[in-house]
Amino acid sequence: MPLPDMHAAEPIPDAVRGEIDRLLQSGDLFRYTAAKDAPVSLLEAEFAEMMGMKYALAVSSCSAALFLSLEALGLPQGARVLIPGFTFAAVPSSVIHARCKPVLCEVGANYRIDLADFEAKLAQDISAVIVSHMRGHTSDMDAIMALCDAAGIPVIEDAAHSLGTLWKGRKIGTIGRVGCFSFQSYKMINAGEGGILVTGDADLVARAIIMSGAYEHNWKKHPVLQDAFARWQNRLPLYNLRLSNLSAAIIRAQLPELDRRVMAGRSNHDHVAERLNASPWIEVPQPLPGEERAPDSIQFNLVGLDDDAVTAFADAAGASGVKVQVFGASPDNARAFWNWRFIEDLPDLPRTRAMLMRACDVRLPVRLERAELDAVADVLLTAVEKVAPARAVA
Ligand SMILES: *Cc1c(COP(=O)(O)O)cnc(C)c1O
């Protein structure tokens, strides 16, 4: 079985061509030109309904959604925002963009937020929390919400890579005050770029809408309690982080595909996980009880191998055609916190660091067939046997 192309995307559904042609014909690409039913507005209505949330605001990226969420919370300059030490560099960057200070907490070997460290840091003058469901791994949202609610601290969910994930039957991204999602190409829905936030808070979404670039009276085109807008007219900066109608059309065409992709991604992941877990050198962390994942990649830890063997494993797998990223092993990985040198007083997080030095990341596009998944698993298992120290056979 030849190895699949692990980077090729799934084609965008053909059904969108008519709508794209219509947009090209009319040149109507700006969300606020049409009096109503612009593709961006329709996307917001459909996404809110799909997530069971009152309001949605589509924007240019998940990073923009995170930034606008922080701005819409009205945090003062320099406010401390607690984030996990394992996330994508876009997350601390959005905090800095909002003129706040990122405070990092430890993440365990299972890629979930270390709750003891989270609780300790939460007591250190924190004004808001961003929970990043990194690679779709969900931390204990019951414990996090209980701690934050008790302290009156708002929670923003970075669900960029978690569309379709459930926590005890609830959709990830709908549990905190705001949830943010990405439509960048490596996420479950691919529009190249794009993002959306959902919330039930009319005042918060009204502010985010204005700041996203609903200048003058364009906010009247959003079905949000109109009183929530009037008081903010001319009082907020306009950052122009809007989504275009073309992107919205491409996203809308993929919404009906989501359930199939989630199911395929989960079954693909679980199949490869089961094969990898048969190796004594590989451990795929279990989901938390109540977590139903929507993965399009797999993460696993190498156990009992030293740094050289870890590097040799990634090299051997790569030479056989499967790219493995060890989060902490390259000098420029954007998910290794020590590479976020734009943060002042960057702390050390020994537990997170230890995890990042052993945690491997392999893409597993949801379109892969069973035989292709087995070919990928075979490469990984052969590579680890090649570099693992000799061991006695029982
Ligand atoms: C992709 C991603 C982001 C950033 O999303 P963009 O739409 O590219 O800004 C943020 N957080 C996580 C966990 C991501 O995976």
PDB file of N, CA and C in Angstrom, residues 80-167:
ATOM      1  N   ARG A  80      -4.272  40.334  33.221  1.00  0.00           N
ATOM      2  CA  ARG A  80      -3.600  39.025  33.128  1.00  0.00           C
ATOM      3  C   ARG A  80      -4.589  37.978  32.628  1.00  0.00           C
ATOM      4  N   VAL A  81      -4.221  37.306  31.548  1.00  0.00           N
ATOM      5  CA  VAL A  81      -5.090  36.305  30.922  1.00  0.00           C
ATOM      6  C   VAL A  81      -4.400  34.947  31.024  1.00  0.00           C
ATOM      7  N   LEU A  82      -5.068  34.000  31.683  1.00  0.00           N
ATOM      8  CA  LEU A  82      -4.486  32.673  31.891  1.00  0.00           C
ATOM      9  C   LEU A  82      -4.721  31.801  30.662  1.00  0.00           C
ATOM     10  N   ILE A  83      -3.644  31.215  30.138  1.00  0.00           N
ATOM     11  CA  ILE A  83      -3.728  30.326  28.970  1.00  0.00           C
ATOM     12  C   ILE A  83      -2.900  29.065  29.260  1.00  0.00           C
ATOM     13  N   PRO A  84      -3.178  27.974  28.560  1.00  0.00           N
ATOM     14  CA  PRO A  84      -2.342  26.783  28.757  1.00  0.00           C
ATOM     15  C   PRO A  84      -0.956  26.957  28.133  1.00  0.00           C
ATOM     16  N   GLY A  85       0.031  26.299  28.723  1.00  0.00           N
ATOM     17  CA  GLY A  85       1.389  26.354  28.195  1.00  0.00           C
ATOM     18  C   GLY A  85       1.577  25.517  26.938  1.00  0.00           C
ATOM     19  N   PHE A  86       0.571  24.726  26.591  1.00  0.00           N
ATOM     20  CA  PHE A  86       0.591  23.963  25.336  1.00  0.00           C
ATOM     21  C   PHE A  86      -0.542  24.471  24.471  1.00  0.00           C
ATOM     22  N   THR A  87      -0.201  25.294  23.500  1.00  0.00           N
ATOM     23  CA  THR A  87      -1.175  25.777  22.534  1.00  0.00           C
ATOM     24  C   THR A  87      -0.394  26.302  21.336  1.00  0.00           C
ATOM     25  N   PHE A  88      -1.129  26.867  20.387  1.00  0.00           N
ATOM     26  CA  PHE A  88      -0.489  27.450  19.206  1.00  0.00           C
ATOM     27  C   PHE A  88      -0.123  28.903  19.531  1.00  0.00           C
ATOM     28  N   ALA A  89       0.988  29.369  18.962  1.00  0.00           N
ATOM     29  CA  ALA A  89       1.488  30.719  19.269  1.00  0.00           C
ATOM     30  C   ALA A  89       0.449  31.815  19.021  1.00  0.00           C
ATOM     31  N   ALA A  90      -0.563  31.521  18.187  1.00  0.00           N
ATOM     32  CA  ALA A  90      -1.621  32.515  17.927  1.00  0.00           C
ATOM     33  C   ALA A  90      -2.362  32.899  19.207  1.00  0.00           C
ATOM     34  N   VAL A  91      -2.383  31.990  20.200  1.00  0.00           N
ATOM     35  CA  VAL A  91      -3.184  32.246  21.403  1.00  0.00           C
ATOM     36  C   VAL A  91      -2.516  33.303  22.303  1.00  0.00           C
ATOM     37  N   PRO A  92      -1.251  33.086  22.738  1.00  0.00           N
ATOM     38  CA  PRO A  92      -0.617  34.196  23.467  1.00  0.00           C
ATOM     39  C   PRO A  92      -0.526  35.463  22.620  1.00  0.00           C
ATOM     40  N   SER A  93      -0.425  35.308  21.308  1.00  0.00           N
ATOM     41  CA  SER A  93      -0.337  36.486  20.438  1.00  0.00           C
ATOM     42  C   SER A  93      -1.629  37.296  20.487  1.00  0.00           C
ATOM     43  N   SER A  94      -2.768  36.607  20.537  1.00  0.00           N
ATOM     44  CA  SER A  94      -4.041  37.342  20.592  1.00  0.00           C
ATOM     45  C   SER A  94      -4.145  38.113  21.911  1.00  0.00           C
ATOM     46  N   VAL A  95      -3.565  37.549  22.971  1.00  0.00           N
ATOM     47  CA  VAL A  95      -3.586  38.223  24.282  1.00  0.00           C
ATOM     48  C   VAL A  95      -2.745  39.502  24.203  1.00  0.00           C
ATOM     49  N   ILE A  96      -1.599  39.396  23.593  1.00  0.00           N
ATOM     50  CA  ILE A  96      -0.721  40.563  23.467  1.00  0.00           C
ATOM     51  C   ILE A  96      -1.353  41.607  22.542  1.00  0.00           C
ATOM     52  N   HIS A  97      -1.991  41.116  21.476  1.00  0.00           N
ATOM     53  CA  HIS A  97      -2.704  42.016  20.557  1.00  0.00           C
ATOM     54  C   HIS A  97      -3.746  42.837  21.314  1.00  0.00           C
ATOM     55  N   ALA A  98      -4.392  42.204  22.299  1.00  0.00           N
ATOM     56  CA  ALA A  98      -5.420  42.890  23.096  1.00  0.00           C
ATOM     57  C   ALA A  98      -4.799  43.683  24.257  1.00  0.00           C
ATOM     58  N   ARG A  99      -3.494  43.893  24.240  1.00  0.00           N
ATOM     59  CA  ARG A  99      -2.752  44.671  25.236  1.00  0.00           C
ATOM     60  C   ARG A  99      -2.867  44.082  26.635  1.00  0.00           C
ATOM     61  N   CYS A 100      -3.014  42.744  26.685  1.00  0.00           N
ATOM     62  CA  CYS A 100      -3.062  42.053  27.970  1.00  0.00           C
ATOM     63  C   CYS A 100      -1.789  41.232  28.143  1.00  0.00           C
ATOM     64  N   LYS A 101      -1.695  40.578  29.309  1.00  0.00           N
ATOM     65  CA  LYS A 101      -0.480  39.820  29.615  1.00  0.00           C
ATOM     66  C   LYS A 101      -0.802  38.329  29.692  1.00  0.00           C
ATOM     67  N   PRO A 102      -0.182  37.501  28.827  1.00  0.00           N
ATOM     68  CA  PRO A 102      -0.435  36.062  28.925  1.00  0.00           C
ATOM     69  C   PRO A 102       0.253  35.464  30.158  1.00  0.00           C
ATOM     70  N   VAL A 103      -0.498  34.660  30.911  1.00  0.00           N
ATOM     71  CA  VAL A 103       0.047  33.927  32.063  1.00  0.00           C
ATOM     72  C   VAL A 103      -0.130  32.452  31.719  1.00  0.00           C
ATOM     73  N   LEU A 104       0.966  31.687  31.766  1.00  0.00           N
ATOM     74  CA  LEU A 104       0.927  30.307  31.283  1.00  0.00           C
ATOM     75  C   LEU A 104       0.752  29.320  32.424  1.00  0.00           C
ATOM     76  N   CYS A 105      -0.091  28.316  32.231  1.00  0.00           N
ATOM     77  CA  CYS A 105      -0.160  27.245  33.231  1.00  0.00           C
ATOM     78  C   CYS A 105       0.297  25.924  32.619  1.00  0.00           C
ATOM     79  N   GLU A 106       0.646  25.022  33.506  1.00  0.00           N
ATOM     80  CA  GLU A 106       1.202  23.731  33.095  1.00  0.00           C
ATOM     81  C   GLU A 106       0.151  22.850  32.412  1.00  0.00           C
ATOM     82  N   VAL A 107       0.645  22.019  31.499  1.00  0.00           N
ATOM     83  CA  VAL A 107      -0.179  21.033  30.804  1.00  0.00           C
ATOM     84  C   VAL A 107       0.471  19.662  31.051  1.00  0.00           C
ATOM     85  N   GLY A 108      -0.354  18.649  31.318  1.00  0.00           N
ATOM     86  CA  GLY A 108       0.168  17.335  31.689  1.00  0.00           C
ATOM     87  C   GLY A 108       0.581  16.494  30.502  1.00  0.00           C
ATOM     88  N   ALA A 109       1.094  15.287  30.809  1.00  0.00           N
ATOM     89  CA  ALA A 109       1.556  14.361  29.766  1.00  0.00           C
ATOM     90  C   ALA A 109       0.402  13.908  28.878  1.00  0.00           C
ATOM     91  N   ASN A 110      -0.861  14.102  29.337  1.00  0.00           N
ATOM     92  CA  ASN A 110      -2.013  13.721  28.501  1.00  0.00           C
ATOM     93  C   ASN A 110      -2.536  14.912  27.684  1.00  0.00           C
ATOM     94  N   TYR A 111      -1.750  15.987  27.602  1.00  0.00           N
ATOM     95  CA  TYR A 111      -2.055  17.190  26.788  1.00  0.00           C
ATOM     96  C   TYR A 111      -3.184  18.027  27.372  1.00  0.00           C
ATOM     97  N   ARG A 112      -3.650  17.687  28.577  1.00  0.00           N
ATOM     98  CA  ARG A 112      -4.730  18.454  29.192  1.00  0.00           C
ATOM     99  C   ARG A 112      -4.167  19.398  30.246  1.00  0.00           C
ATOM    100  N   ILE A 113      -4.913  20.476  30.495  1.00  0.00           N
ATOM    101  CA  ILE A 113      -4.513  21.467  31.492  1.00  0.00           C
ATOM    102  C   ILE A 113      -4.322  20.787  32.844  1.00  0.00           C
ATOM    103  N   ASP A 114      -3.202  21.095  33.503  1.00  0.00           N
ATOM    104  CA  ASP A 114      -2.906  20.590  34.846  1.00  0.00           C
ATOM    105  C   ASP A 114      -3.745  21.419  35.828  1.00  0.00           C
ATOM    106  N   LEU A 115      -4.756  20.763  36.397  1.00  0.00           N
ATOM    107  CA  LEU A 115      -5.752  21.526  37.156  1.00  0.00           C
ATOM    108  C   LEU A 115      -5.199  22.132  38.439  1.00  0.00           C
ATOM    109  N   ALA A 116      -4.220  21.462  39.050  1.00  0.00           N
ATOM    110  CA  ALA A 116      -3.653  22.027  40.281  1.00  0.00           C
ATOM    111  C   ALA A 116      -2.927  23.329  39.956  1.00  0.00           C
ATOM    112  N   ASP A 117      -2.142  23.327  38.882  1.00  0.00           N
ATOM    113  CA  ASP A 117      -1.428  24.547  38.502  1.00  0.00           C
ATOM    114  C   ASP A 117      -2.415  25.615  38.010  1.00  0.00           C
ATOM    115  N   PHE A 118      -3.452  25.180  37.301  1.00  0.00           N
ATOM    116  CA  PHE A 118      -4.483  26.111  36.812  1.00  0.00           C
ATOM    117  C   PHE A 118      -5.126  26.829  37.996  1.00  0.00           C
ATOM    118  N   GLU A 119      -5.497  26.053  39.012  1.00  0.00           N
ATOM    119  CA  GLU A 119      -6.166  26.641  40.175  1.00  0.00           C
ATOM    120  C   GLU A 119      -5.232  27.603  40.899  1.00  0.00           C
ATOM    121  N   ALA A 120      -3.954  27.209  41.018  1.00  0.00           N
ATOM    122  CA  ALA A 120      -2.996  28.079  41.713  1.00  0.00           C
ATOM    123  C   ALA A 120      -2.803  29.389  40.935  1.00  0.00           C
ATOM    124  N   LYS A 121      -2.670  29.301  39.626  1.00  0.00           N
ATOM    125  CA  LYS A 121      -2.436  30.508  38.813  1.00  0.00           C
ATOM    126  C   LYS A 121      -3.691  31.385  38.750  1.00  0.00           C
ATOM    127  N   LEU A 122      -4.859  30.730  38.787  1.00  0.00           N
ATOM    128  CA  LEU A 122      -6.118  31.480  38.688  1.00  0.00           C
ATOM    129  C   LEU A 122      -6.252  32.477  39.844  1.00  0.00           C
ATOM    130  N   ALA A 123      -5.603  32.151  40.964  1.00  0.00           N
ATOM    131  CA  ALA A 123      -5.681  33.026  42.140  1.00  0.00           C
ATOM    132  C   ALA A 123      -4.709  34.201  42.029  1.00  0.00           C
ATOM    133  N   GLN A 124      -3.926  34.244  40.936  1.00  0.00           N
ATOM    134  CA  GLN A 124      -2.899  35.288  40.828  1.00  0.00           C
ATOM    135  C   GLN A 124      -3.374  36.435  39.937  1.00  0.00           C
ATOM    136  N   ASP A 125      -4.463  37.104  40.380  1.00  0.00           N
ATOM    137  CA  ASP A 125      -4.919  38.332  39.730  1.00  0.00           C
ATOM    138  C   ASP A 125      -5.242  38.121  38.245  1.00  0.00           C
ATOM    139  N   ILE A 126      -5.969  37.050  37.957  1.00  0.00           N
ATOM    140  CA  ILE A 126      -6.341  36.734  36.565  1.00  0.00           C
ATOM    141  C   ILE A 126      -7.677  37.396  36.228  1.00  0.00           C
ATOM    142  N   SER A 127      -7.766  38.017  35.050  1.00  0.00           N
ATOM    143  CA  SER A 127      -8.999  38.700  34.640  1.00  0.00           C
ATOM    144  C   SER A 127      -9.820  37.883  33.646  1.00  0.00           C
ATOM    145  N   ALA A 128      -9.175  36.985  32.916  1.00  0.00           N
ATOM    146  CA  ALA A 128      -9.894  36.148  31.946  1.00  0.00           C
ATOM    147  C   ALA A 128      -9.053  34.902  31.683  1.00  0.00           C
ATOM    148  N   VAL A 129      -9.730  33.862  31.178  1.00  0.00           N
ATOM    149  CA  VAL A 129      -9.057  32.595  30.871  1.00  0.00           C
ATOM    150  C   VAL A 129      -9.338  32.262  29.408  1.00  0.00           C
ATOM    151  N   ILE A 130      -8.305  31.821  28.688  1.00  0.00           N
ATOM    152  CA  ILE A 130      -8.540  31.174  27.392  1.00  0.00           C
ATOM    153  C   ILE A 130      -8.186  29.698  27.563  1.00  0.00           C
ATOM    154  N   VAL A 131      -9.188  28.838  27.401  1.00  0.00           N
ATOM    155  CA  VAL A 131      -8.931  27.395  27.414  1.00  0.00           C
ATOM    156  C   VAL A 131      -8.710  26.989  25.970  1.00  0.00           C
ATOM    157  N   SER A 132      -7.529  26.454  25.692  1.00  0.00           N
ATOM    158  CA  SER A 132      -7.217  26.051  24.330  1.00  0.00           C
ATOM    159  C   SER A 132      -7.345  24.543  24.249  1.00  0.00           C
ATOM    160  N   HIS A 133      -8.323  24.085  23.475  1.00  0.00           N
ATOM    161  CA  HIS A 133      -8.508  22.639  23.313  1.00  0.00           C
ATOM    162  C   HIS A 133      -7.522  22.201  22.236  1.00  0.00           C
ATOM    163  N   MET A 134      -6.257  22.118  22.620  1.00  0.00           N
ATOM    164  CA  MET A 134      -5.188  21.940  21.659  1.00  0.00           C
ATOM    165  C   MET A 134      -5.312  20.606  20.932  1.00  0.00           C
ATOM    166  N   ARG A 135      -5.278  20.656  19.597  1.00  0.00           N
ATOM    167  CA  ARG A 135      -5.452  19.472  18.754  1.00  0.00           C
ATOM    168  C   ARG A 135      -6.731  18.710  19.140  1.00  0.00           C
ATOM    169  N   GLY A 136      -7.703  19.456  19.688  1.00  0.00           N
ATOM    170  CA  GLY A 136      -8.972  18.847  20.051  1.00  0.00           C
ATOM    171  C   GLY A 136      -8.965  18.144  21.400  1.00  0.00           C
ATOM    172  N   HIS A 137      -7.830  18.140  22.110  1.00  0.00           N
ATOM    173  CA  HIS A 137      -7.801  17.482  23.420  1.00  0.00           C
ATOM    174  C   HIS A 137      -8.501  18.382  24.431  1.00  0.00           C
ATOM    175  N   THR A 138      -9.539  17.843  25.042  1.00  0.00           N
ATOM    176  CA  THR A 138     -10.407  18.639  25.904  1.00  0.00           C
ATOM    177  C   THR A 138      -9.971  18.483  27.347  1.00  0.00           C
ATOM    178  N   SER A 139      -9.758  19.589  28.015  1.00  0.00           N
ATOM    179  CA  SER A 139      -9.451  19.525  29.437  1.00  0.00           C
ATOM    180  C   SER A 139     -10.757  19.361  30.210  1.00  0.00           C
ATOM    181  N   ASP A 140     -10.653  19.153  31.512  1.00  0.00           N
ATOM    182  CA  ASP A 140     -11.847  18.904  32.322  1.00  0.00           C
ATOM    183  C   ASP A 140     -12.661  20.192  32.433  1.00  0.00           C
ATOM    184  N   MET A 141     -13.638  20.339  31.539  1.00  0.00           N
ATOM    185  CA  MET A 141     -14.386  21.600  31.478  1.00  0.00           C
ATOM    186  C   MET A 141     -15.284  21.802  32.700  1.00  0.00           C
ATOM    187  N   ASP A 142     -15.715  20.710  33.334  1.00  0.00           N
ATOM    188  CA  ASP A 142     -16.539  20.880  34.546  1.00  0.00           C
ATOM    189  C   ASP A 142     -15.708  21.551  35.635  1.00  0.00           C
ATOM    190  N   ALA A 143     -14.492  21.034  35.833  1.00  0.00           N
ATOM    191  CA  ALA A 143     -13.633  21.587  36.889  1.00  0.00           C
ATOM    192  C   ALA A 143     -13.233  23.020  36.546  1.00  0.00           C
ATOM    193  N   ILE A 144     -12.897  23.262  35.280  1.00  0.00           N
ATOM    194  CA  ILE A 144     -12.455  24.609  34.882  1.00  0.00           C
ATOM    195  C   ILE A 144     -13.585  25.619  35.049  1.00  0.00           C
ATOM    196  N   MET A 145     -14.790  25.256  34.609  1.00  0.00           N
ATOM    197  CA  MET A 145     -15.916  26.188  34.720  1.00  0.00           C
ATOM    198  C   MET A 145     -16.282  26.423  36.190  1.00  0.00           C
ATOM    199  N   ALA A 146     -16.189  25.371  37.010  1.00  0.00           N
ATOM    200  CA  ALA A 146     -16.529  25.543  38.434  1.00  0.00           C
ATOM    201  C   ALA A 146     -15.554  26.523  39.085  1.00  0.00           C
ATOM    202  N   LEU A 147     -14.266  26.356  38.801  1.00  0.00           N
ATOM    203  CA  LEU A 147     -13.260  27.253  39.390  1.00  0.00           C
ATOM    204  C   LEU A 147     -13.460  28.691  38.890  1.00  0.00           C
ATOM    205  N   CYS A 148     -13.676  28.845  37.583  1.00  0.00           N
ATOM    206  CA  CYS A 148     -13.783  30.195  37.009  1.00  0.00           C
ATOM    207  C   CYS A 148     -15.090  30.857  37.415  1.00  0.00           C
ATOM    208  N   ASP A 149     -16.188  30.100  37.449  1.00  0.00           N
ATOM    209  CA  ASP A 149     -17.467  30.679  37.867  1.00  0.00           C
ATOM    210  C   ASP A 149     -17.380  31.141  39.315  1.00  0.00           C
ATOM    211  N   ALA A 150     -16.746  30.313  40.155  1.00  0.00           N
ATOM    212  CA  ALA A 150     -16.640  30.680  41.572  1.00  0.00           C
ATOM    213  C   ALA A 150     -15.847  31.972  41.733  1.00  0.00           C
ATOM    214  N   ALA A 151     -14.858  32.176  40.862  1.00  0.00           N
ATOM    215  CA  ALA A 151     -14.009  33.369  40.965  1.00  0.00           C
ATOM    216  C   ALA A 151     -14.550  34.522  40.110  1.00  0.00           C
ATOM    217  N   GLY A 152     -15.663  34.287  39.391  1.00  0.00           N
ATOM    218  CA  GLY A 152     -16.229  35.335  38.527  1.00  0.00           C
ATOM    219  C   GLY A 152     -15.325  35.694  37.360  1.00  0.00           C
ATOM    220  N   ILE A 153     -14.570  34.721  36.853  1.00  0.00           N
ATOM    221  CA  ILE A 153     -13.619  34.975  35.762  1.00  0.00           C
ATOM    222  C   ILE A 153     -14.190  34.412  34.459  1.00  0.00           C
ATOM    223  N   PRO A 154     -14.317  35.234  33.413  1.00  0.00           N
ATOM    224  CA  PRO A 154     -14.882  34.739  32.147  1.00  0.00           C
ATOM    225  C   PRO A 154     -13.930  33.783  31.429  1.00  0.00           C
ATOM    226  N   VAL A 155     -14.523  32.795  30.759  1.00  0.00           N
ATOM    227  CA  VAL A 155     -13.752  31.787  30.022  1.00  0.00           C
ATOM    228  C   VAL A 155     -14.031  31.940  28.528  1.00  0.00           C
ATOM    229  N   ILE A 156     -12.955  32.069  27.758  1.00  0.00           N
ATOM    230  CA  ILE A 156     -13.033  32.026  26.301  1.00  0.00           C
ATOM    231  C   ILE A 156     -12.523  30.651  25.897  1.00  0.00           C
ATOM    232  N   GLU A 157     -13.296  29.938  25.062  1.00  0.00           N
ATOM    233  CA  GLU A 157     -12.826  28.646  24.561  1.00  0.00           C
ATOM    234  C   GLU A 157     -12.171  28.830  23.202  1.00  0.00           C
ATOM    235  N   ASP A 158     -10.910  28.456  23.118  1.00  0.00           N
ATOM    236  CA  ASP A 158     -10.237  28.368  21.819  1.00  0.00           C
ATOM    237  C   ASP A 158     -10.529  26.974  21.279  1.00  0.00           C
ATOM    238  N   ALA A 159     -11.596  26.901  20.466  1.00  0.00           N
ATOM    239  CA  ALA A 159     -12.013  25.620  19.885  1.00  0.00           C
ATOM    240  C   ALA A 159     -11.609  25.564  18.417  1.00  0.00           C
ATOM    241  N   ALA A 160     -10.533  26.283  18.079  1.00  0.00           N
ATOM    242  CA  ALA A 160     -10.066  26.382  16.691  1.00  0.00           C
ATOM    243  C   ALA A 160     -10.029  25.019  16.010  1.00  0.00           C
ATOM    244  N   HIS A 161      -9.531  24.040  16.765  1.00  0.00           N
ATOM    245  CA  HIS A 161      -9.265  22.726  16.182  1.00  0.00           C
ATOM    246  C   HIS A 161     -10.192  21.683  16.789  1.00  0.00           C
ATOM    247  N   SER A 162     -11.340  22.103  17.288  1.00  0.00           N
ATOM    248  CA  SER A 162     -12.218  21.193  18.057  1.00  0.00           C
ATOM    249  C   SER A 162     -13.636  21.177  17.562  1.00  0.00           C
ATOM    250  N   LEU A 163     -13.887  21.689  16.356  1.00  0.00           N
ATOM    251  CA  LEU A 163     -15.264  21.700  15.863  1.00  0.00           C
ATOM    252  C   LEU A 163     -15.770  20.260  15.792  1.00  0.00           C
ATOM    253  N   GLY A 164     -16.896  19.992  16.440  1.00  0.00           N
ATOM    254  CA  GLY A 164     -17.466  18.641  16.437  1.00  0.00           C
ATOM    255  C   GLY A 164     -17.137  17.839  17.683  1.00  0.00           C
ATOM    256  N   THR A 165     -16.264  18.376  18.542  1.00  0.00           N
ATOM    257  CA  THR A 165     -15.915  17.666  19.783  1.00  0.00           C
ATOM    258  C   THR A 165     -17.015  17.887  20.825  1.00  0.00           C
ATOM    259  N   LEU A 166     -17.283  16.841  21.605  1.00  0.00           N
ATOM    260  CA  LEU A 166     -18.309  16.943  22.656  1.00  0.00           C
ATOM    261  C   LEU A 166     -17.685  16.730  24.025  1.00  0.00           C
ATOM    262  N   TRP A 167     -18.216  17.449  24.997  1.00  0.00           N
ATOM    263  CA  TRP A 167     -17.857  17.243  26.403  1.00  0.00           C
ATOM    264  C   TRP A 167     -19.142  16.911  27.153  1.00  0.00           C
TER     265      TRP A 167
END
